[in-house]
């Protein structure tokens, strides 16, 4: 995408104009700040942080063509459910074995550019005693960390939610950077059946902006994720209208908080009808609507779009299958978010081989890891 940055000076930006899709562009200067003057105003715009160059480099690495992000940020409770399904106890040792299986898969770095980790994983070592972070870096995979604290009810709204986690975020992100993390993830949601109310949209946008500013100040590239939930009976046009307003609000507040757009990544939802809608959309329609939204609302300075183009379905015999949500020609964005659902079908093999290791000195997980990397390769075709 272009190397042009959106002006990050809230007194100069008029929100009504921003929502209409108007923006002010300027070339990013080489100095740490730029002075803007007109007849009525003289102000200084501060650079995003002292990590500016590193943020740009990290974002470009994660957004490198042909690779995507592995989301392995399951909480210990969620990981425990997967272990329980194959008869394994939810212990740190078993969680360690499962995560070791993922991060140490040979050749994974050919298809995965970043890995979102749970906090325990960030500080964890593999079963061989090597730091998980170091194993990822050796494969040219950027370690990341989930930093939000989950969704809670938004008082005064239409039974909507807001994402908590800003309290203490600055100290946490600084510690995560020291531990080796280089990007962060924060998920907030907007519900169409419940409105969405202006309060919920503003809360989601402001929370994402504050999280992004704090993350960049600590050296972490923020993944900005304004998720439009799929629940509802609405058609694809309703989804587009809501997403357009939400994204406009998000980028307006990102600019107000002096977030450097070259050092963020966007993880949007696809523009689809509601899950209960009678009017289904073809992959081509989803692609057309989503691309239109990207072109109309995303500043050209943003270096990458991290989007989910696959979903998991269960076929005959409980086998996991992957369905593409994009046309067979070209993907709808530069990179693909590889979710841990891709790896879920490995759980049975992982459990079996863990039990085999208890009876044998052979620690090889080659076949299972090969299946995992093969899944990543197929997604990018």
Short mmCIF file of C-alpha atoms in Angstrom, two decimals:
data_model
loop_
_atom_site.label_atom_id
_atom_site.label_comp_id
_atom_site.label_asym_id
_atom_site.label_seq_id
_atom_site.Cartn_x
_atom_site.Cartn_y
_atom_site.Cartn_z
CA UNK A 1 0.00 0.00 0.00
CA UNK A 2 1.11 3.58 -0.46
CA UNK A 3 3.64 5.22 1.82
CA UNK A 4 1.32 8.13 2.51
CA UNK A 5 0.15 8.79 6.05
CA UNK A 6 -3.10 10.25 7.27
CA UNK A 7 -2.73 13.44 9.24
CA UNK A 8 -2.76 12.66 12.94
CA UNK A 9 -3.81 16.02 14.34
CA UNK A 10 -7.26 16.04 15.89
CA UNK A 11 -7.77 19.85 15.91
CA UNK A 12 -7.32 19.89 12.12
CA UNK A 13 -9.62 16.95 11.36
CA UNK A 14 -13.34 17.56 11.26
CA UNK A 15 -15.24 14.42 12.19
CA UNK A 16 -18.19 15.08 9.92
CA UNK A 17 -15.87 15.33 6.95
CA UNK A 18 -14.03 12.16 8.00
CA UNK A 19 -17.25 10.18 8.18
CA UNK A 20 -18.06 11.32 4.67
CA UNK A 21 -14.81 9.70 3.58
CA UNK A 22 -12.76 12.88 3.24
CA UNK A 23 -9.19 12.78 4.52
CA UNK A 24 -6.08 14.96 4.60
CA UNK A 25 -2.83 13.36 3.45
CA UNK A 26 0.80 14.25 3.85
CA UNK A 27 4.17 12.63 3.33
CA UNK A 28 5.65 11.42 6.56
CA UNK A 29 8.67 13.58 7.37
CA UNK A 30 12.00 12.17 8.41
CA UNK A 31 12.06 14.21 11.59
CA UNK A 32 10.27 13.23 14.79
CA UNK A 33 7.55 15.84 14.42
CA UNK A 34 6.01 18.19 11.93
CA UNK A 35 4.68 21.69 12.51
CA UNK A 36 1.40 22.48 10.79
CA UNK A 37 0.27 26.06 10.27
CA UNK A 38 -2.70 27.81 8.80
CA UNK A 39 -4.31 31.18 9.42
CA UNK A 40 -5.92 30.11 12.68
CA UNK A 41 -3.79 27.31 14.04
CA UNK A 42 -0.20 26.41 14.81
CA UNK A 43 0.42 23.02 16.33
CA UNK A 44 2.97 20.24 16.48
CA UNK A 45 2.10 16.63 15.67
CA UNK A 46 4.18 14.16 17.66
CA UNK A 47 5.48 10.99 16.04
CA UNK A 48 3.76 7.79 17.20
CA UNK A 49 6.64 6.68 19.42
CA UNK A 50 10.38 6.24 19.59
CA UNK A 51 9.79 2.81 18.02
CA UNK A 52 8.47 4.28 14.76
CA UNK A 53 10.98 2.62 12.42
CA UNK A 54 10.69 -0.71 14.19
CA UNK A 55 6.88 -0.59 14.10
CA UNK A 56 6.91 -0.06 10.33
CA UNK A 57 9.36 -2.91 9.82
CA UNK A 58 7.37 -5.28 12.04
CA UNK A 59 4.08 -4.47 10.33
CA UNK A 60 5.57 -5.06 6.88
CA UNK A 61 7.05 -8.37 8.02
CA UNK A 62 3.72 -9.63 9.33
CA UNK A 63 1.96 -8.44 6.17
CA UNK A 64 4.43 -10.14 3.84
CA UNK A 65 2.65 -11.73 0.84
CA UNK A 66 1.89 -15.44 0.99
CA UNK A 67 1.94 -15.67 4.78
CA UNK A 68 -0.58 -15.12 7.55
CA UNK A 69 -1.06 -15.12 11.29
CA UNK A 70 -1.44 -18.20 13.48
CA UNK A 71 -3.89 -17.42 16.30
CA UNK A 72 -2.84 -19.66 19.17
CA UNK A 73 -4.00 -17.41 21.97
CA UNK A 74 -6.47 -19.82 23.56
CA UNK A 75 -6.86 -19.27 27.27
CA UNK A 76 -5.82 -22.07 29.60
CA UNK A 77 -9.49 -22.92 30.09
CA UNK A 78 -10.11 -23.25 26.34
CA UNK A 79 -6.94 -25.25 25.89
CA UNK A 80 -8.15 -27.48 28.72
CA UNK A 81 -11.36 -28.29 26.84
CA UNK A 82 -9.34 -29.46 23.85
CA UNK A 83 -7.10 -31.58 26.02
CA UNK A 84 -10.10 -33.03 27.85
CA UNK A 85 -11.67 -34.08 24.54
CA UNK A 86 -8.73 -36.43 23.94
CA UNK A 87 -8.49 -37.68 27.51
CA UNK A 88 -5.62 -35.49 28.69
CA UNK A 89 -5.55 -33.50 31.91
CA UNK A 90 -5.37 -29.70 31.72
CA UNK A 91 -1.90 -29.28 33.16
CA UNK A 92 0.82 -26.81 32.24
CA UNK A 93 2.94 -29.71 30.96
CA UNK A 94 0.22 -30.82 28.52
CA UNK A 95 -0.46 -27.25 27.40
CA UNK A 96 3.27 -26.87 26.89
CA UNK A 97 3.37 -30.02 24.75
CA UNK A 98 0.48 -28.81 22.58
CA UNK A 99 2.01 -25.38 22.04
CA UNK A 100 5.44 -26.89 21.37
CA UNK A 101 3.82 -28.93 18.62
CA UNK A 102 2.62 -25.76 16.92
CA UNK A 103 5.62 -23.43 17.22
CA UNK A 104 8.27 -26.00 16.34
CA UNK A 105 6.64 -27.39 13.20
CA UNK A 106 9.42 -27.40 10.55
CA UNK A 107 8.75 -25.05 7.66
CA UNK A 108 5.93 -23.20 9.40
CA UNK A 109 7.60 -19.85 8.76
CA UNK A 110 7.09 -20.28 5.01
CA UNK A 111 3.35 -19.71 5.50
CA UNK A 112 3.02 -18.02 8.89
CA UNK A 113 4.41 -14.55 9.53
CA UNK A 114 3.14 -13.97 13.06
CA UNK A 115 1.76 -15.94 16.00
CA UNK A 116 -0.67 -14.54 18.57
CA UNK A 117 0.20 -16.02 21.95
CA UNK A 118 -1.59 -16.34 25.25
CA UNK A 119 0.28 -14.73 28.14
CA UNK A 120 1.36 -18.08 29.59
CA UNK A 121 2.81 -19.08 26.20
CA UNK A 122 4.82 -15.86 25.89
CA UNK A 123 6.71 -16.76 29.05
CA UNK A 124 6.79 -20.50 28.38
CA UNK A 125 9.55 -22.76 27.06
CA UNK A 126 9.16 -25.76 24.78
CA UNK A 127 9.41 -29.32 26.03
CA UNK A 128 13.07 -29.15 24.96
CA UNK A 129 13.67 -26.13 27.21
CA UNK A 130 13.90 -23.45 24.53
CA UNK A 131 11.81 -20.29 24.80
CA UNK A 132 8.71 -20.42 22.62
CA UNK A 133 9.46 -16.87 21.45
CA UNK A 134 12.96 -17.82 20.33
CA UNK A 135 11.66 -20.83 18.38
CA UNK A 136 9.22 -18.57 16.51
CA UNK A 137 11.85 -15.92 15.73
CA UNK A 138 14.18 -18.57 14.32
CA UNK A 139 11.46 -19.36 11.78
CA UNK A 140 11.03 -15.65 10.95
CA UNK A 141 7.67 -15.63 12.73
CA UNK A 142 6.89 -12.49 14.75
CA UNK A 143 5.61 -13.24 18.28
CA UNK A 144 2.45 -11.39 19.33
CA UNK A 145 0.26 -11.24 22.40
CA UNK A 146 -3.44 -10.91 23.15
CA UNK A 147 -3.84 -7.92 25.48
CA UNK A 148 -7.58 -7.34 25.91
CA UNK A 149 -9.40 -8.66 28.98
CA UNK A 150 -12.58 -9.74 27.27
CA UNK A 151 -16.07 -8.37 26.67
CA UNK A 152 -18.38 -7.13 29.41
CA UNK A 153 -21.89 -5.58 29.29
CA UNK A 154 -21.98 -1.91 28.25
CA UNK A 155 -24.21 -0.10 30.72
CA UNK A 156 -26.66 2.27 29.04
CA UNK A 157 -26.62 0.45 25.70
CA UNK A 158 -29.00 -1.92 23.90
CA UNK A 159 -27.63 -5.00 25.69
CA UNK A 160 -24.32 -4.48 23.92
CA UNK A 161 -20.74 -5.09 25.03
CA UNK A 162 -17.48 -3.23 25.41
CA UNK A 163 -13.93 -4.55 25.65
CA UNK A 164 -12.02 -4.08 28.88
CA UNK A 165 -8.27 -4.09 29.43
CA UNK A 166 -7.01 -0.50 29.20
CA UNK A 167 -6.23 -0.33 32.93
CA UNK A 168 -2.57 -1.20 33.37
CA UNK A 169 -2.11 -1.78 29.64
CA UNK A 170 0.94 0.47 29.38
CA UNK A 171 2.93 -1.51 31.94
CA UNK A 172 1.78 -4.83 30.51
CA UNK A 173 2.73 -3.97 26.92
CA UNK A 174 6.14 -2.73 28.06
CA UNK A 175 6.72 -6.06 29.83
CA UNK A 176 5.52 -8.03 26.81
CA UNK A 177 7.95 -6.16 24.58
CA UNK A 178 10.81 -7.02 26.94
CA UNK A 179 9.74 -10.68 26.77
CA UNK A 180 9.95 -10.65 22.97
CA UNK A 181 6.46 -9.77 21.73
CA UNK A 182 6.36 -7.36 18.79
CA UNK A 183 2.65 -7.03 18.04
CA UNK A 184 -0.61 -7.05 19.98
CA UNK A 185 -4.20 -8.09 19.44
CA UNK A 186 -7.35 -6.51 20.88
CA UNK A 187 -10.81 -7.70 19.85
CA UNK A 188 -13.92 -5.60 20.25
CA UNK A 189 -17.32 -6.28 18.69
CA UNK A 190 -20.34 -4.46 17.33
CA UNK A 191 -23.74 -6.16 17.17
CA UNK A 192 -26.14 -5.28 14.37
CA UNK A 193 -29.32 -6.83 15.86
CA UNK A 194 -28.83 -4.72 19.00
CA UNK A 195 -28.55 -1.46 17.10
CA UNK A 196 -25.78 -0.83 16.99
CA UNK A 197 -26.13 2.13 19.32
CA UNK A 198 -23.99 5.23 18.86
CA UNK A 199 -22.65 4.61 22.37
CA UNK A 200 -21.45 1.11 21.51
CA UNK A 201 -19.81 2.21 18.26
CA UNK A 202 -18.01 5.10 19.94
CA UNK A 203 -16.87 2.92 22.85
CA UNK A 204 -15.52 0.29 20.47
CA UNK A 205 -13.70 2.86 18.33
CA UNK A 206 -12.24 4.80 21.27
CA UNK A 207 -11.10 1.63 23.04
CA UNK A 208 -9.33 0.41 19.91
CA UNK A 209 -7.66 3.79 19.47
CA UNK A 210 -6.38 3.98 23.04
CA UNK A 211 -5.14 0.38 22.86
CA UNK A 212 -3.36 1.11 19.56
CA UNK A 213 -1.67 4.26 20.88
CA UNK A 214 -0.50 2.53 24.06
CA UNK A 215 0.78 -0.50 22.15
CA UNK A 216 2.79 1.60 19.71
CA UNK A 217 4.27 3.58 22.59
CA UNK A 218 5.62 0.28 23.95
CA UNK A 219 6.96 -0.92 20.60
CA UNK A 220 4.10 -3.29 19.69
CA UNK A 221 2.27 -3.17 16.36
CA UNK A 222 -1.45 -3.15 17.21
CA UNK A 223 -3.85 -5.31 15.24
CA UNK A 224 -7.01 -3.20 15.09
CA UNK A 225 -10.06 -5.49 15.10
CA UNK A 226 -13.49 -3.85 14.92
CA UNK A 227 -15.47 -7.05 14.49
CA UNK A 228 -19.01 -6.83 13.15
CA UNK A 229 -20.75 -9.88 14.59
CA UNK A 230 -22.45 -12.23 12.13
CA UNK A 231 -25.56 -12.71 14.27
CA UNK A 232 -28.84 -11.48 12.81
CA UNK A 233 -31.28 -11.70 9.91
CA UNK A 234 -30.06 -8.57 8.12
CA UNK A 235 -28.91 -8.53 4.51
CA UNK A 236 -25.44 -7.75 3.17
CA UNK A 237 -26.28 -4.10 2.50
CA UNK A 238 -27.12 -3.55 6.16
CA UNK A 239 -23.79 -5.11 7.16
CA UNK A 240 -21.98 -2.81 4.74
CA UNK A 241 -23.69 0.32 6.07
CA UNK A 242 -22.85 -0.53 9.68
CA UNK A 243 -19.25 -1.53 8.88
CA UNK A 244 -18.70 1.70 6.94
CA UNK A 245 -19.81 3.80 9.92
CA UNK A 246 -17.82 1.73 12.42
CA UNK A 247 -14.61 1.91 10.38
CA UNK A 248 -14.99 5.65 9.88
CA UNK A 249 -15.32 6.08 13.64
CA UNK A 250 -12.34 3.83 14.31
CA UNK A 251 -9.95 5.66 11.98
CA UNK A 252 -11.15 9.04 13.21
CA UNK A 253 -10.25 8.17 16.81
CA UNK A 254 -7.00 6.49 15.75
CA UNK A 255 -6.04 9.83 14.21
CA UNK A 256 -7.13 11.73 17.32
CA UNK A 257 -4.84 9.53 19.39
CA UNK A 258 -1.83 10.15 17.10
CA UNK A 259 -1.62 6.51 16.04
CA UNK A 260 0.85 5.98 13.21
CA UNK A 261 -1.06 4.19 10.46
CA UNK A 262 2.11 2.73 8.91
CA UNK A 263 2.60 0.82 12.17
CA UNK A 264 -0.80 -0.85 12.53
CA UNK A 265 -2.57 -3.81 10.93
CA UNK A 266 -6.30 -4.04 10.35
CA UNK A 267 -8.28 -7.22 10.99
CA UNK A 268 -11.77 -6.61 9.62
CA UNK A 269 -14.79 -8.84 9.32
CA UNK A 270 -15.91 -9.88 5.87
CA UNK A 271 -19.02 -8.06 4.67
CA UNK A 272 -21.65 -10.82 4.67
CA UNK A 273 -25.37 -11.13 5.39
CA UNK A 274 -26.39 -12.01 8.94
CA UNK A 275 -26.01 -15.65 9.87
CA UNK A 276 -29.81 -16.08 9.99
CA UNK A 277 -30.50 -14.07 6.83
CA UNK A 278 -32.67 -15.66 4.14
CA UNK A 279 -30.70 -13.80 1.48
CA UNK A 280 -27.42 -15.63 1.06
CA UNK A 281 -24.45 -14.05 -0.69
CA UNK A 282 -22.08 -15.65 -3.15
CA UNK A 283 -18.32 -15.54 -2.55
CA UNK A 284 -18.06 -13.04 -5.39
CA UNK A 285 -20.59 -10.73 -3.71
CA UNK A 286 -18.77 -10.97 -0.39
CA UNK A 287 -15.51 -10.14 -2.17
CA UNK A 288 -17.01 -7.16 -3.99
CA UNK A 289 -18.62 -5.65 -0.89
CA UNK A 290 -15.54 -6.22 1.26
CA UNK A 291 -13.15 -4.73 -1.28
CA UNK A 292 -15.41 -1.71 -1.71
CA UNK A 293 -15.36 -1.17 2.06
CA UNK A 294 -11.58 -1.54 2.21
CA UNK A 295 -11.07 0.99 -0.59
CA UNK A 296 -13.52 3.50 0.86
CA UNK A 297 -12.47 3.42 4.48
CA UNK A 298 -8.90 2.15 4.96
CA UNK A 299 -6.10 4.75 4.62
CA UNK A 300 -3.46 3.75 2.06
CA UNK A 301 -0.75 3.99 4.72
CA UNK A 302 -2.02 0.82 6.48
CA UNK A 303 0.45 -1.87 5.36
CA UNK A 304 -1.69 -4.97 5.74
CA UNK A 305 -5.20 -6.38 6.09
CA UNK A 306 -5.42 -9.49 8.27
CA UNK A 307 -8.70 -11.19 7.33
CA UNK A 308 -10.28 -14.58 7.88
CA UNK A 309 -11.13 -16.19 4.56
CA UNK A 310 -11.76 -19.70 5.86
CA UNK A 311 -14.17 -21.23 8.28
CA UNK A 312 -14.21 -24.66 9.87
CA UNK A 313 -16.91 -27.18 9.13
CA UNK A 314 -17.25 -30.74 10.36
CA UNK A 315 -17.68 -33.31 7.63
CA UNK A 316 -18.36 -37.01 7.72
CA UNK A 317 -16.79 -38.81 10.64
CA UNK A 318 -16.10 -35.52 12.39
CA UNK A 319 -13.27 -34.61 10.04
CA UNK A 320 -12.38 -30.93 9.93
CA UNK A 321 -12.74 -29.27 6.54
CA UNK A 322 -11.87 -25.77 5.41
CA UNK A 323 -14.20 -23.72 3.23
CA UNK A 324 -12.93 -20.66 1.38
CA UNK A 325 -14.97 -17.48 1.57
CA UNK A 326 -13.22 -15.81 -1.36
CA UNK A 327 -13.50 -16.35 -5.11
CA UNK A 328 -11.12 -18.75 -6.75
CA UNK A 329 -9.21 -16.05 -8.60
CA UNK A 330 -7.40 -13.75 -6.19
CA UNK A 331 -7.66 -13.40 -2.40
CA UNK A 332 -9.53 -10.36 -1.12
CA UNK A 333 -6.53 -9.02 0.77
CA UNK A 334 -2.78 -9.39 0.89
CA UNK A 335 -2.56 -11.83 3.78
CA UNK A 336 -4.62 -14.48 5.48
CA UNK A 337 -5.31 -14.97 9.16
CA UNK A 338 -4.66 -18.61 9.99
CA UNK A 339 -6.78 -19.47 13.01
CA UNK A 340 -6.04 -22.21 15.47
CA UNK A 341 -9.14 -23.97 14.23
CA UNK A 342 -6.83 -25.16 11.44
CA UNK A 343 -4.81 -26.97 14.07
CA UNK A 344 -7.73 -28.42 16.00
CA UNK A 345 -7.74 -31.59 13.94
CA UNK A 346 -4.24 -32.23 15.31
CA UNK A 347 -5.49 -32.62 18.87
CA UNK A 348 -6.20 -36.31 18.55
CA UNK A 349 -2.80 -37.01 17.04
CA UNK A 350 -1.14 -34.83 19.67
CA UNK A 351 -2.85 -36.75 22.46
CA UNK A 352 -1.98 -40.10 20.93
CA UNK A 353 1.64 -39.20 20.41
CA UNK A 354 1.86 -37.70 23.90
CA UNK A 355 0.73 -41.04 25.32
CA UNK A 356 3.23 -42.82 23.06
CA UNK A 357 6.03 -40.61 24.39
CA UNK A 358 5.17 -41.74 27.89
CA UNK A 359 6.05 -45.27 26.80
CA UNK A 360 8.92 -44.41 24.47
CA UNK A 361 11.97 -42.16 24.27
CA UNK A 362 11.05 -41.08 20.74
CA UNK A 363 9.93 -37.44 20.88
CA UNK A 364 9.27 -37.06 17.14
CA UNK A 365 6.05 -35.32 16.15
CA UNK A 366 6.95 -35.16 12.48
CA UNK A 367 3.79 -36.58 10.85
CA UNK A 368 1.47 -34.45 12.96
CA UNK A 369 3.45 -31.28 12.38
CA UNK A 370 3.67 -32.02 8.68
CA UNK A 371 -0.13 -32.19 8.51
CA UNK A 372 -0.32 -28.84 10.29
CA UNK A 373 2.11 -27.09 7.93
CA UNK A 374 0.33 -28.71 4.99
CA UNK A 375 -2.93 -27.13 6.14
CA UNK A 376 -1.27 -23.71 6.23
CA UNK A 377 0.14 -24.20 2.75
CA UNK A 378 -3.25 -25.20 1.28
CA UNK A 379 -4.94 -22.08 2.70
CA UNK A 380 -2.57 -19.81 0.78
CA UNK A 381 -3.14 -21.47 -2.57
#
